[in-house]
Coordinates of C-alpha atoms in Angstrom, one line a residue:
Chain A
M15 CA 19.7 -46.5 24.0
P16 CA 23.0 -46.9 25.9
F17 CA 26.0 -45.3 24.6
N18 CA 27.7 -48.4 24.5
S19 CA 25.3 -50.3 22.0
L20 CA 25.6 -50.6 18.4
R21 CA 22.1 -49.1 18.0
F22 CA 23.4 -45.9 19.6
I23 CA 26.2 -45.7 17.1
G24 CA 24.1 -46.5 14.2
F25 CA 21.5 -43.6 15.3
L26 CA 24.2 -41.3 15.9
A27 CA 26.0 -41.7 12.4
A28 CA 22.7 -41.4 10.4
A29 CA 21.8 -38.1 12.7
A30 CA 25.0 -36.5 12.0
A31 CA 25.0 -37.4 8.6
M32 CA 21.5 -36.1 7.9
H33 CA 22.4 -33.2 9.8
A34 CA 25.4 -32.3 8.2
A35 CA 23.6 -33.0 4.6
L36 CA 20.9 -30.5 5.4
P37 CA 20.7 -26.4 4.9
A38 CA 21.8 -24.6 8.3
R39 CA 18.2 -23.2 8.9
Y40 CA 16.7 -26.9 9.3
R41 CA 19.4 -27.9 11.5
A42 CA 18.2 -26.9 15.1
F43 CA 14.7 -28.2 13.7
F44 CA 16.6 -31.7 12.8
L45 CA 18.6 -32.0 16.3
L46 CA 15.1 -31.3 18.2
A47 CA 13.5 -34.2 16.4
A48 CA 16.4 -36.4 16.7
S49 CA 16.9 -35.6 20.4
Y50 CA 13.3 -36.3 21.0
V51 CA 13.2 -39.5 19.0
Y52 CA 16.1 -40.6 20.9
C53 CA 14.3 -39.6 24.5
A54 CA 11.2 -41.1 23.4
A55 CA 13.0 -44.2 22.5
W56 CA 13.8 -44.6 26.5
S57 CA 10.2 -43.5 27.6
P58 CA 7.6 -41.3 25.6
E59 CA 6.4 -40.3 28.9
G60 CA 9.8 -39.0 29.8
A61 CA 10.1 -37.2 26.3
L62 CA 6.6 -35.2 27.4
L63 CA 7.8 -34.4 30.8
L64 CA 11.0 -32.9 28.7
L65 CA 8.7 -30.8 26.2
A66 CA 6.6 -29.5 29.5
A67 CA 9.7 -28.6 31.6
T68 CA 11.3 -26.9 28.4
A69 CA 7.8 -24.9 28.0
V70 CA 8.1 -23.6 31.4
A71 CA 11.5 -22.5 31.1
Y72 CA 10.8 -21.1 27.6
A73 CA 7.7 -18.9 28.9
A74 CA 9.2 -17.8 32.6
A75 CA 12.4 -16.4 30.4
R76 CA 10.3 -14.5 28.0
R77 CA 8.4 -13.2 30.8
L78 CA 11.6 -12.2 33.0
E79 CA 12.9 -10.3 30.2
S80 CA 9.6 -8.4 29.3
N81 CA 8.9 -7.4 32.7
N82 CA 11.5 -7.0 35.2
A83 CA 9.4 -5.7 37.9
E84 CA 7.8 -9.0 38.9
G85 CA 11.0 -10.6 38.1
G86 CA 11.4 -12.4 41.5
V87 CA 8.1 -13.9 41.5
V88 CA 8.5 -15.5 38.1
L89 CA 11.9 -16.6 38.8
C90 CA 10.7 -18.3 41.9
G91 CA 7.6 -19.8 40.1
G92 CA 10.0 -21.2 37.2
L93 CA 12.4 -22.5 40.1
V94 CA 9.8 -24.6 41.8
A95 CA 7.9 -25.8 39.2
L96 CA 11.5 -27.3 37.5
L97 CA 13.2 -28.4 40.9
G98 CA 9.7 -29.6 41.8
A99 CA 9.3 -31.8 39.0
L100 CA 13.1 -33.1 39.6
A101 CA 12.5 -33.6 43.6
L102 CA 9.2 -35.8 42.7
F103 CA 10.7 -38.0 40.0
K104 CA 14.1 -38.6 41.7
Y105 CA 13.3 -38.9 45.6
A106 CA 9.2 -39.7 45.6
P107 CA 8.7 -43.5 46.4
G108 CA 6.7 -45.0 43.6
F109 CA 8.5 -42.4 40.8
I110 CA 10.9 -43.6 38.3
A111 CA 13.0 -40.7 37.1
P112 CA 13.0 -40.6 33.6
V113 CA 16.4 -40.6 31.6
G114 CA 18.5 -37.1 31.8
I115 CA 16.3 -35.4 34.0
S116 CA 18.6 -34.4 36.5
Y117 CA 20.9 -32.8 33.5
Y118 CA 18.4 -31.1 31.4
T119 CA 16.8 -29.7 34.7
F120 CA 20.0 -28.1 35.7
K121 CA 20.2 -26.8 31.9
L122 CA 17.1 -25.4 32.2
V123 CA 17.3 -23.7 35.9
S124 CA 20.9 -22.5 35.2
Y125 CA 19.3 -20.5 31.8
I126 CA 16.1 -18.9 33.7
V127 CA 18.4 -17.6 36.4
D128 CA 21.1 -16.3 33.9
V129 CA 18.0 -14.4 32.3
F130 CA 16.9 -13.2 35.5
W131 CA 20.7 -12.2 36.1
E132 CA 20.5 -10.6 32.9
K133 CA 23.7 -12.7 31.8
V134 CA 22.0 -14.0 28.9
P135 CA 18.8 -12.7 26.4
A136 CA 15.8 -14.8 26.6
E137 CA 16.0 -17.2 23.4
K138 CA 13.0 -15.9 21.2
S139 CA 13.2 -19.3 18.9
F140 CA 11.6 -22.2 20.9
T141 CA 12.7 -24.9 18.3
R142 CA 16.6 -23.6 19.1
F143 CA 15.7 -23.5 22.9
A144 CA 14.1 -26.7 23.1
A145 CA 16.9 -28.3 21.0
Y146 CA 19.5 -26.8 23.5
A147 CA 17.5 -28.3 26.7
A148 CA 16.8 -31.9 24.7
F149 CA 20.3 -32.3 22.5
F150 CA 20.7 -36.0 23.1
P151 CA 24.3 -36.6 23.3
Q152 CA 24.4 -34.9 26.6
I153 CA 20.8 -36.4 27.9
P154 CA 22.4 -39.5 29.7
S155 CA 24.9 -38.0 31.8
G156 CA 25.5 -34.3 30.9
P157 CA 28.0 -32.4 30.5
I158 CA 25.5 -29.7 31.5
A159 CA 26.2 -27.1 29.1
R160 CA 25.1 -23.5 29.6
A161 CA 22.7 -21.5 27.4
S162 CA 25.6 -18.9 27.0
Q163 CA 27.6 -21.3 25.1
L164 CA 25.2 -23.9 23.3
L165 CA 22.5 -21.2 22.2
P166 CA 24.7 -19.0 20.2
E167 CA 26.2 -22.1 18.3
L168 CA 23.0 -23.7 17.7
A169 CA 21.7 -20.4 16.3
A170 CA 25.0 -20.1 13.7
A171 CA 24.1 -23.9 12.8
R172 CA 27.5 -24.2 11.1
G173 CA 27.6 -28.1 11.2
P174 CA 30.9 -29.8 11.5
S175 CA 34.2 -29.3 10.0
A176 CA 36.6 -32.1 8.8
E177 CA 38.4 -31.2 11.6
N178 CA 35.5 -31.6 14.1
V179 CA 34.8 -35.3 12.7
I180 CA 38.3 -36.4 12.9
A181 CA 38.5 -34.8 16.7
A182 CA 35.0 -36.4 17.3
A183 CA 36.0 -39.9 16.1
R184 CA 39.0 -39.7 18.3
L185 CA 36.8 -38.6 21.5
I186 CA 34.5 -41.4 21.1
L187 CA 37.1 -43.9 20.3
F188 CA 38.6 -43.1 23.6
G189 CA 35.5 -42.7 25.2
F190 CA 34.6 -46.5 24.5
F191 CA 38.4 -47.5 25.8
E192 CA 37.6 -45.5 28.7
K193 CA 34.6 -47.4 29.7
A194 CA 35.1 -51.0 27.8
V195 CA 38.6 -51.8 28.6
V196 CA 39.7 -49.9 31.8
A197 CA 35.7 -49.5 33.8
D198 CA 34.4 -52.7 32.8
R199 CA 37.6 -54.4 33.8
L200 CA 37.8 -53.0 37.0
G201 CA 34.2 -53.5 37.5
A202 CA 34.7 -57.4 36.6
M203 CA 37.8 -57.6 38.9
I204 CA 35.5 -55.6 41.9
D205 CA 32.8 -57.9 41.6
A206 CA 35.0 -60.8 41.6
A207 CA 36.5 -59.5 45.0
K208 CA 33.0 -59.2 46.6
A209 CA 32.0 -62.4 45.6
A210 CA 35.0 -63.6 47.5
G211 CA 32.9 -62.7 50.6
P212 CA 33.5 -60.1 53.6
S213 CA 36.6 -59.6 55.3
G214 CA 38.5 -61.3 52.6
G215 CA 41.1 -58.5 53.1
S216 CA 40.4 -57.4 49.2
E217 CA 38.5 -54.3 50.6
L218 CA 41.2 -52.3 50.3
F219 CA 41.4 -53.3 46.8
V220 CA 37.5 -52.4 46.3
I221 CA 38.0 -49.1 47.5
Y222 CA 40.7 -48.0 45.3
A223 CA 39.8 -50.0 42.3
Y224 CA 36.1 -48.2 42.6
C225 CA 37.6 -44.6 42.3
W226 CA 39.3 -45.5 39.1
R227 CA 36.3 -47.7 38.0
L228 CA 33.9 -44.6 38.5
Y229 CA 36.5 -41.8 36.8
A230 CA 37.1 -44.0 33.7
D231 CA 33.3 -45.0 33.5
F232 CA 32.1 -41.6 33.7
S233 CA 35.0 -39.9 31.9
G234 CA 34.1 -42.1 29.1
I235 CA 30.7 -41.4 29.1
T236 CA 31.6 -37.9 28.9
H237 CA 34.0 -38.4 26.1
I238 CA 31.1 -40.2 23.8
A239 CA 29.0 -37.6 24.5
I240 CA 31.6 -34.4 23.7
G241 CA 32.4 -36.2 20.5
A242 CA 28.8 -36.8 19.5
A243 CA 28.2 -33.0 20.1
L244 CA 31.3 -32.2 17.8
L245 CA 29.8 -34.4 14.8
F246 CA 26.8 -31.8 15.1
G247 CA 29.8 -29.0 15.1
L248 CA 28.7 -28.1 18.8
G249 CA 31.0 -27.5 21.8
S250 CA 30.8 -29.0 25.2
P251 CA 32.2 -27.8 28.9
R252 CA 34.7 -29.8 30.3
N253 CA 34.0 -32.5 32.8
F254 CA 37.7 -33.7 33.8
A255 CA 40.7 -32.3 34.4
A256 CA 42.9 -35.4 35.9
P257 CA 41.2 -35.1 39.2
F258 CA 43.1 -37.8 41.0
Y259 CA 46.3 -35.6 40.5
A260 CA 44.9 -32.4 42.4
P261 CA 47.0 -31.2 45.0
N262 CA 44.2 -30.2 47.5
I263 CA 40.5 -31.1 48.0
Q264 CA 39.3 -27.5 46.9
E265 CA 41.3 -28.4 43.4
F266 CA 40.1 -31.9 43.5
W267 CA 36.3 -30.4 43.2
R268 CA 37.6 -28.2 40.4
R269 CA 38.5 -30.9 38.3
W270 CA 36.2 -33.7 38.9
H271 CA 32.7 -33.3 37.3
I272 CA 33.4 -29.8 36.5
S273 CA 30.3 -29.0 34.8
L274 CA 28.2 -29.9 37.8
T275 CA 30.5 -28.2 40.6
S276 CA 30.7 -25.0 38.3
W277 CA 27.0 -25.0 38.4
L278 CA 26.6 -25.6 41.9
T279 CA 29.2 -22.7 42.4
D280 CA 27.3 -20.3 40.3
Y281 CA 23.9 -21.1 41.2
V282 CA 24.4 -22.5 45.2
F283 CA 27.7 -21.5 46.4
M284 CA 27.7 -17.9 45.2
P285 CA 24.4 -16.9 46.3
S286 CA 24.5 -18.6 49.5
R287 CA 28.2 -17.1 50.1
M288 CA 27.0 -13.6 49.1
A289 CA 23.9 -13.9 51.6
L290 CA 26.0 -14.7 54.2
R291 CA 28.9 -12.7 53.9
D292 CA 28.5 -10.5 57.0
H293 CA 28.7 -13.8 58.9
G294 CA 32.6 -14.3 58.3
E295 CA 33.9 -17.9 58.3
R296 CA 31.0 -19.2 59.6
G297 CA 29.2 -18.0 56.5
L298 CA 31.8 -19.3 54.2
A299 CA 31.6 -22.7 56.2
A300 CA 27.8 -22.9 55.9
S301 CA 27.8 -22.1 51.9
L302 CA 30.4 -25.0 51.4
I303 CA 28.7 -27.6 53.4
V304 CA 25.1 -26.7 51.9
T305 CA 26.9 -26.7 48.3
M306 CA 28.6 -30.4 49.2
L307 CA 25.4 -31.8 50.9
L308 CA 23.6 -30.9 47.6
I309 CA 26.5 -32.7 45.3
G310 CA 25.7 -35.7 47.3
V311 CA 22.2 -35.8 47.3
W312 CA 21.8 -34.9 43.8
H313 CA 23.1 -38.5 43.2
G314 CA 19.9 -40.2 44.7
P315 CA 18.1 -40.3 48.0
A316 CA 20.5 -42.9 49.9
L317 CA 21.7 -41.9 53.4
S318 CA 25.4 -43.2 51.8
F319 CA 25.3 -40.4 49.2
L320 CA 24.5 -37.8 52.4
V321 CA 27.3 -39.1 54.0
F322 CA 29.4 -38.6 50.9
G323 CA 28.5 -35.1 50.7
A324 CA 28.8 -34.4 54.3
L325 CA 32.5 -36.0 54.1
N326 CA 33.5 -33.9 51.4
G327 CA 31.9 -30.6 53.0
A328 CA 33.9 -31.1 55.9
Y329 CA 37.2 -31.7 53.7
M330 CA 36.4 -28.3 52.1
V331 CA 35.8 -26.4 55.1
V332 CA 39.0 -27.1 56.7
S333 CA 40.6 -26.7 53.4
A334 CA 39.4 -23.6 52.6
L335 CA 40.0 -22.0 56.3
T336 CA 43.4 -23.3 56.3
L337 CA 44.9 -23.1 52.8
R338 CA 46.6 -19.8 52.9
R339 CA 48.2 -20.7 56.0
R340 CA 49.6 -23.8 54.8
D341 CA 50.7 -22.2 51.8
A342 CA 52.5 -19.6 54.1
F343 CA 54.1 -22.1 56.0
F344 CA 55.2 -24.4 53.0
A345 CA 56.5 -21.0 50.9
K346 CA 59.4 -20.7 53.9
R347 CA 60.2 -24.5 53.6
P348 CA 61.6 -25.4 50.4
A349 CA 62.3 -28.7 51.2
L350 CA 59.0 -29.6 52.8
A351 CA 57.4 -27.9 50.0
R352 CA 59.0 -30.6 47.6
A353 CA 57.6 -33.1 49.7
R354 CA 54.0 -31.5 49.8
A355 CA 54.2 -31.9 46.1
V356 CA 53.8 -35.7 46.3
A357 CA 52.2 -36.0 49.6
G358 CA 49.5 -33.4 49.0
P359 CA 48.0 -35.1 45.8
A360 CA 48.3 -38.5 47.7
A361 CA 46.6 -37.4 50.7
T362 CA 43.7 -35.6 48.5
F363 CA 43.4 -38.9 46.6
H364 CA 42.6 -41.0 49.9
L365 CA 40.3 -38.5 51.4
V366 CA 38.3 -38.9 48.2
A367 CA 38.8 -42.5 48.0
L368 CA 37.5 -42.7 51.5
S369 CA 34.1 -40.6 50.5
F370 CA 33.9 -42.8 47.6
A371 CA 33.5 -45.8 50.1
F372 CA 30.1 -44.3 51.2
F373 CA 29.5 -43.5 47.2
Q374 CA 29.6 -46.5 46.2
S375 CA 27.7 -48.5 49.3
A376 CA 24.0 -48.8 49.6
T377 CA 24.0 -47.8 53.2
P378 CA 26.5 -45.9 55.6
G379 CA 26.6 -49.3 57.3
E380 CA 27.7 -51.2 54.3
A381 CA 30.5 -48.5 53.7
A382 CA 31.5 -49.0 57.4
A383 CA 32.0 -52.6 56.9
L384 CA 34.2 -52.3 53.7
L385 CA 36.1 -49.7 55.7
R386 CA 36.5 -51.8 58.9
G387 CA 37.6 -54.7 56.4
A388 CA 40.1 -52.6 54.7
V389 CA 41.7 -51.5 58.3
A390 CA 42.0 -55.0 59.6
G391 CA 43.7 -56.5 56.3
G392 CA 43.5 -60.1 55.7
G393 CA 45.2 -62.6 53.4
A394 CA 42.9 -63.0 50.2
P395 CA 44.3 -62.6 47.0
I396 CA 43.6 -59.8 45.1
P397 CA 41.4 -61.2 41.7
W398 CA 43.9 -59.6 39.2
G399 CA 42.9 -62.5 37.0
E400 CA 45.3 -64.1 34.4
A401 CA 49.0 -62.5 33.8
S402 CA 47.8 -61.8 30.1
E403 CA 44.7 -60.2 31.1
L404 CA 46.5 -58.2 34.2
A405 CA 49.1 -57.2 31.4
L406 CA 46.7 -55.9 29.1
F407 CA 45.0 -54.1 31.9
A408 CA 48.1 -52.4 33.1
A409 CA 48.9 -51.2 29.7
S410 CA 45.5 -50.0 28.9
F411 CA 45.2 -47.9 32.2
A412 CA 48.8 -46.3 31.3
A413 CA 47.4 -45.6 27.9
M414 CA 44.3 -43.9 29.5
E415 CA 46.4 -41.7 31.9
A416 CA 48.5 -40.8 29.3
V417 CA 45.7 -39.3 27.5
H418 CA 44.2 -37.8 30.5
L419 CA 48.0 -36.2 31.6
Y420 CA 48.1 -34.6 28.1
Q421 CA 44.4 -33.5 28.1
A422 CA 45.1 -31.5 31.6
Y423 CA 48.7 -30.5 31.6
P424 CA 49.9 -27.8 29.2
R425 CA 53.5 -29.2 29.9
V426 CA 52.3 -32.8 28.3
K427 CA 50.8 -31.4 25.7
E428 CA 54.0 -29.4 24.5
F429 CA 56.1 -32.5 25.4
V430 CA 53.9 -35.0 23.0
R431 CA 53.3 -31.8 20.1
A432 CA 57.1 -32.1 19.7
R433 CA 57.1 -35.6 18.8
P434 CA 56.4 -36.8 14.9
A435 CA 52.7 -36.4 14.7
W436 CA 52.3 -39.5 13.0
A437 CA 54.3 -41.5 15.9
V438 CA 52.0 -39.8 18.4
S439 CA 48.9 -41.1 16.2
L440 CA 49.8 -44.5 15.7
A441 CA 50.6 -45.3 19.4
F442 CA 47.4 -43.5 20.0
Y443 CA 45.2 -45.5 17.7
A444 CA 47.1 -48.5 18.2
A445 CA 46.8 -48.5 21.9
M446 CA 42.5 -47.5 21.8
I447 CA 42.2 -50.3 18.8
G448 CA 44.1 -53.0 20.5
G449 CA 42.7 -52.5 23.7
L450 CA 39.0 -52.5 22.5
L451 CA 40.0 -55.9 20.5
L452 CA 41.8 -57.3 23.2
S453 CA 39.9 -56.8 26.4
R454 CA 37.3 -59.5 27.3
A455 CA 36.0 -57.6 30.1
P456 CA 32.0 -57.9 30.5
S457 CA 29.9 -55.1 29.2
K458 CA 28.5 -53.2 32.2
G459 CA 25.9 -50.1 32.3
F460 CA 27.3 -46.6 32.7
I461 CA 27.5 -45.5 36.4
Y462 CA 26.4 -42.0 36.2
F463 CA 23.5 -43.0 34.0
R464 CA 21.3 -43.7 36.7
F465 CA 21.8 -40.0 38.5
Chain B
M5 CA 35.2 9.5 42.2
D6 CA 38.5 10.2 40.1
E7 CA 38.8 7.3 37.7
A8 CA 42.3 6.6 38.3
A9 CA 42.1 6.7 42.0
A10 CA 39.3 4.0 41.9
R11 CA 41.8 2.0 39.6
L12 CA 44.4 2.3 41.9
Q13 CA 42.3 1.4 45.2
L14 CA 40.6 -1.5 43.5
Q15 CA 44.5 -2.6 42.6
E16 CA 45.4 -2.6 46.3
V17 CA 42.3 -4.4 47.6
M18 CA 43.0 -7.0 44.7
R19 CA 46.7 -7.2 45.7
D20 CA 45.6 -7.7 49.4
V21 CA 43.0 -10.4 48.6
F22 CA 45.3 -12.4 46.5
S23 CA 48.8 -11.7 48.7
D24 CA 50.3 -10.5 45.2
S25 CA 52.2 -6.9 45.4
S26 CA 53.3 -7.8 41.9
I27 CA 49.5 -7.2 40.4
E28 CA 48.9 -4.7 37.8
I29 CA 45.3 -4.6 36.8
F30 CA 43.8 -3.9 33.5
D31 CA 40.2 -3.8 32.3
E32 CA 40.2 -7.0 30.2
M33 CA 41.7 -8.9 33.5
T34 CA 39.8 -11.9 34.4
A35 CA 40.4 -14.6 37.1
A36 CA 42.1 -16.9 34.4
D37 CA 45.2 -13.7 34.8
V38 CA 45.4 -13.9 38.7
T39 CA 46.7 -16.9 40.6
G40 CA 44.5 -17.9 43.3
W41 CA 41.3 -15.9 42.1
D42 CA 39.2 -18.8 42.5
S43 CA 35.1 -18.7 43.3
L44 CA 36.1 -18.7 47.3
N45 CA 38.4 -15.9 46.6
H46 CA 35.8 -14.1 44.2
I47 CA 33.7 -13.7 47.3
N48 CA 36.5 -12.5 49.3
L49 CA 37.1 -9.8 46.8
V50 CA 33.9 -8.7 46.5
I51 CA 33.6 -8.3 50.5
A52 CA 36.9 -6.2 50.3
V53 CA 36.0 -4.0 47.7
E54 CA 32.5 -3.6 49.6
R55 CA 34.6 -2.3 52.2
S56 CA 37.0 -0.2 50.8
F57 CA 34.7 1.6 48.5
G58 CA 31.8 1.7 51.0
V59 CA 29.2 0.1 48.6
R60 CA 27.0 -2.5 48.6
L61 CA 26.6 -5.1 45.8
T62 CA 23.8 -7.7 44.7
T63 CA 24.3 -11.4 44.1
K64 CA 23.0 -10.1 40.2
D65 CA 25.7 -7.3 40.4
V66 CA 28.3 -10.1 41.2
A67 CA 27.2 -12.8 39.0
A68 CA 26.9 -10.2 35.8
L69 CA 30.9 -9.5 36.5
R70 CA 32.9 -10.3 33.7
N71 CA 36.2 -8.6 34.1
V72 CA 38.0 -5.9 35.8
G73 CA 36.6 -3.3 33.5
G74 CA 33.1 -4.5 34.7
M75 CA 34.1 -3.9 38.3
L76 CA 35.2 -0.6 37.8
A77 CA 32.2 0.1 35.9
L78 CA 30.0 -1.3 38.6
L79 CA 31.8 0.9 41.5
R80 CA 31.5 4.0 39.0
A81 CA 27.7 3.4 39.0
K82 CA 27.3 2.6 42.9
L83 CA 29.0 5.8 43.6
T84 CA 27.5 8.2 41.7

């Protein structure tokens, strides 16, 4: 039941309506049941694995809270079981990773570590805890919600307000727009460029277009997930904040896949940085590289994901070790600082695009061929499609970015809120519905679904 | 340790780490209140605090920190 299917929309609407109609005390159980129906529809074995992982985390956390003397052993046991299962299903040959295993494992791991660190209490209700782990809007692609946020909301079981439902409808509509109108259109253009054959000169187009396609695709499924959660009155962590306008690479990683990078910051970077803090800049570099390599291989066992992680690790080390000096340099030179405001985001985007050339390729060799073609250039035309399609795409892209800027920058939000509300709503709904009705891009699966 | 002196000492450490001599700390102050207080600088702050106060913090201590008031309470506990 992929999110961009009528079956999912029907399932979501029915589940949300039943949930809202139920008395509060049955809501967590209902969400749990609906989530397992959703998971079992993908694969019954996958649902059983989720149940087993949930039971391990639940028991480990209860044990951690009742007996802190053996805390280290219980924590290690829990982590080995959860991460071992993830590694086995994700990386071992012959195994097929069940839907959502990456995302719910990260939820469960953060929960038992937080209980060990005494940041959250161990949840007593297994129903509520299992509903947190299996919450179906977050199963296919996150965002990775923390127990400290979602468990209290599940316990309160407030259900959605009228404002929640309206906001949810807007988010879901926007998510479909990002996916079906922008991402799938870019996907079709990339396919056409690739079909034109190697060294056609359109490699540069493929490299740039893929960045935006991945972003629109992933941001789209995230908005659908956030909107779907809101239909049950539940909040979600943020996943994006206009990442391609980030002024430096550190800022980019604070604005891209935020729920994953903040997870890795808390549970990988921070502990390893603490452990290596007596080693100065080498300790910092090692912690950053380990974190970024993990981001890379989290996507899968391919060598190209490792290169993606290593490249970003190198960027982060250079940036972290020089940022203070760069800031001091530009602080004394106002004219150059103005140029930096434009050059910084442009350079950051290109560094990211270079790493995404590896991310999108099956092997590093394939990425190298893509990059060689981009540098060599050539005369092959870029497959923009017909003029009307291109115009629709350009307008849709501008509408998507207007919403992203509105979400990420308070100044843009203030500007928009100073306009008449009816005009803003009219523009938004006209763009979304118009784009969805007019777009003829062939539907594709979500990219982040397979991670 | 004198509460007011510890507060002033922490304020000096934070001004140094975040290169901002105008920082005035308060108990509810969090990373959101200080420009440049990100995850990288957070550990730099921890290292600077350890050096300045002559204490050793654990990963668990640092993970559980919520705000500047929490940091002061932690230092008080470590120093007594």
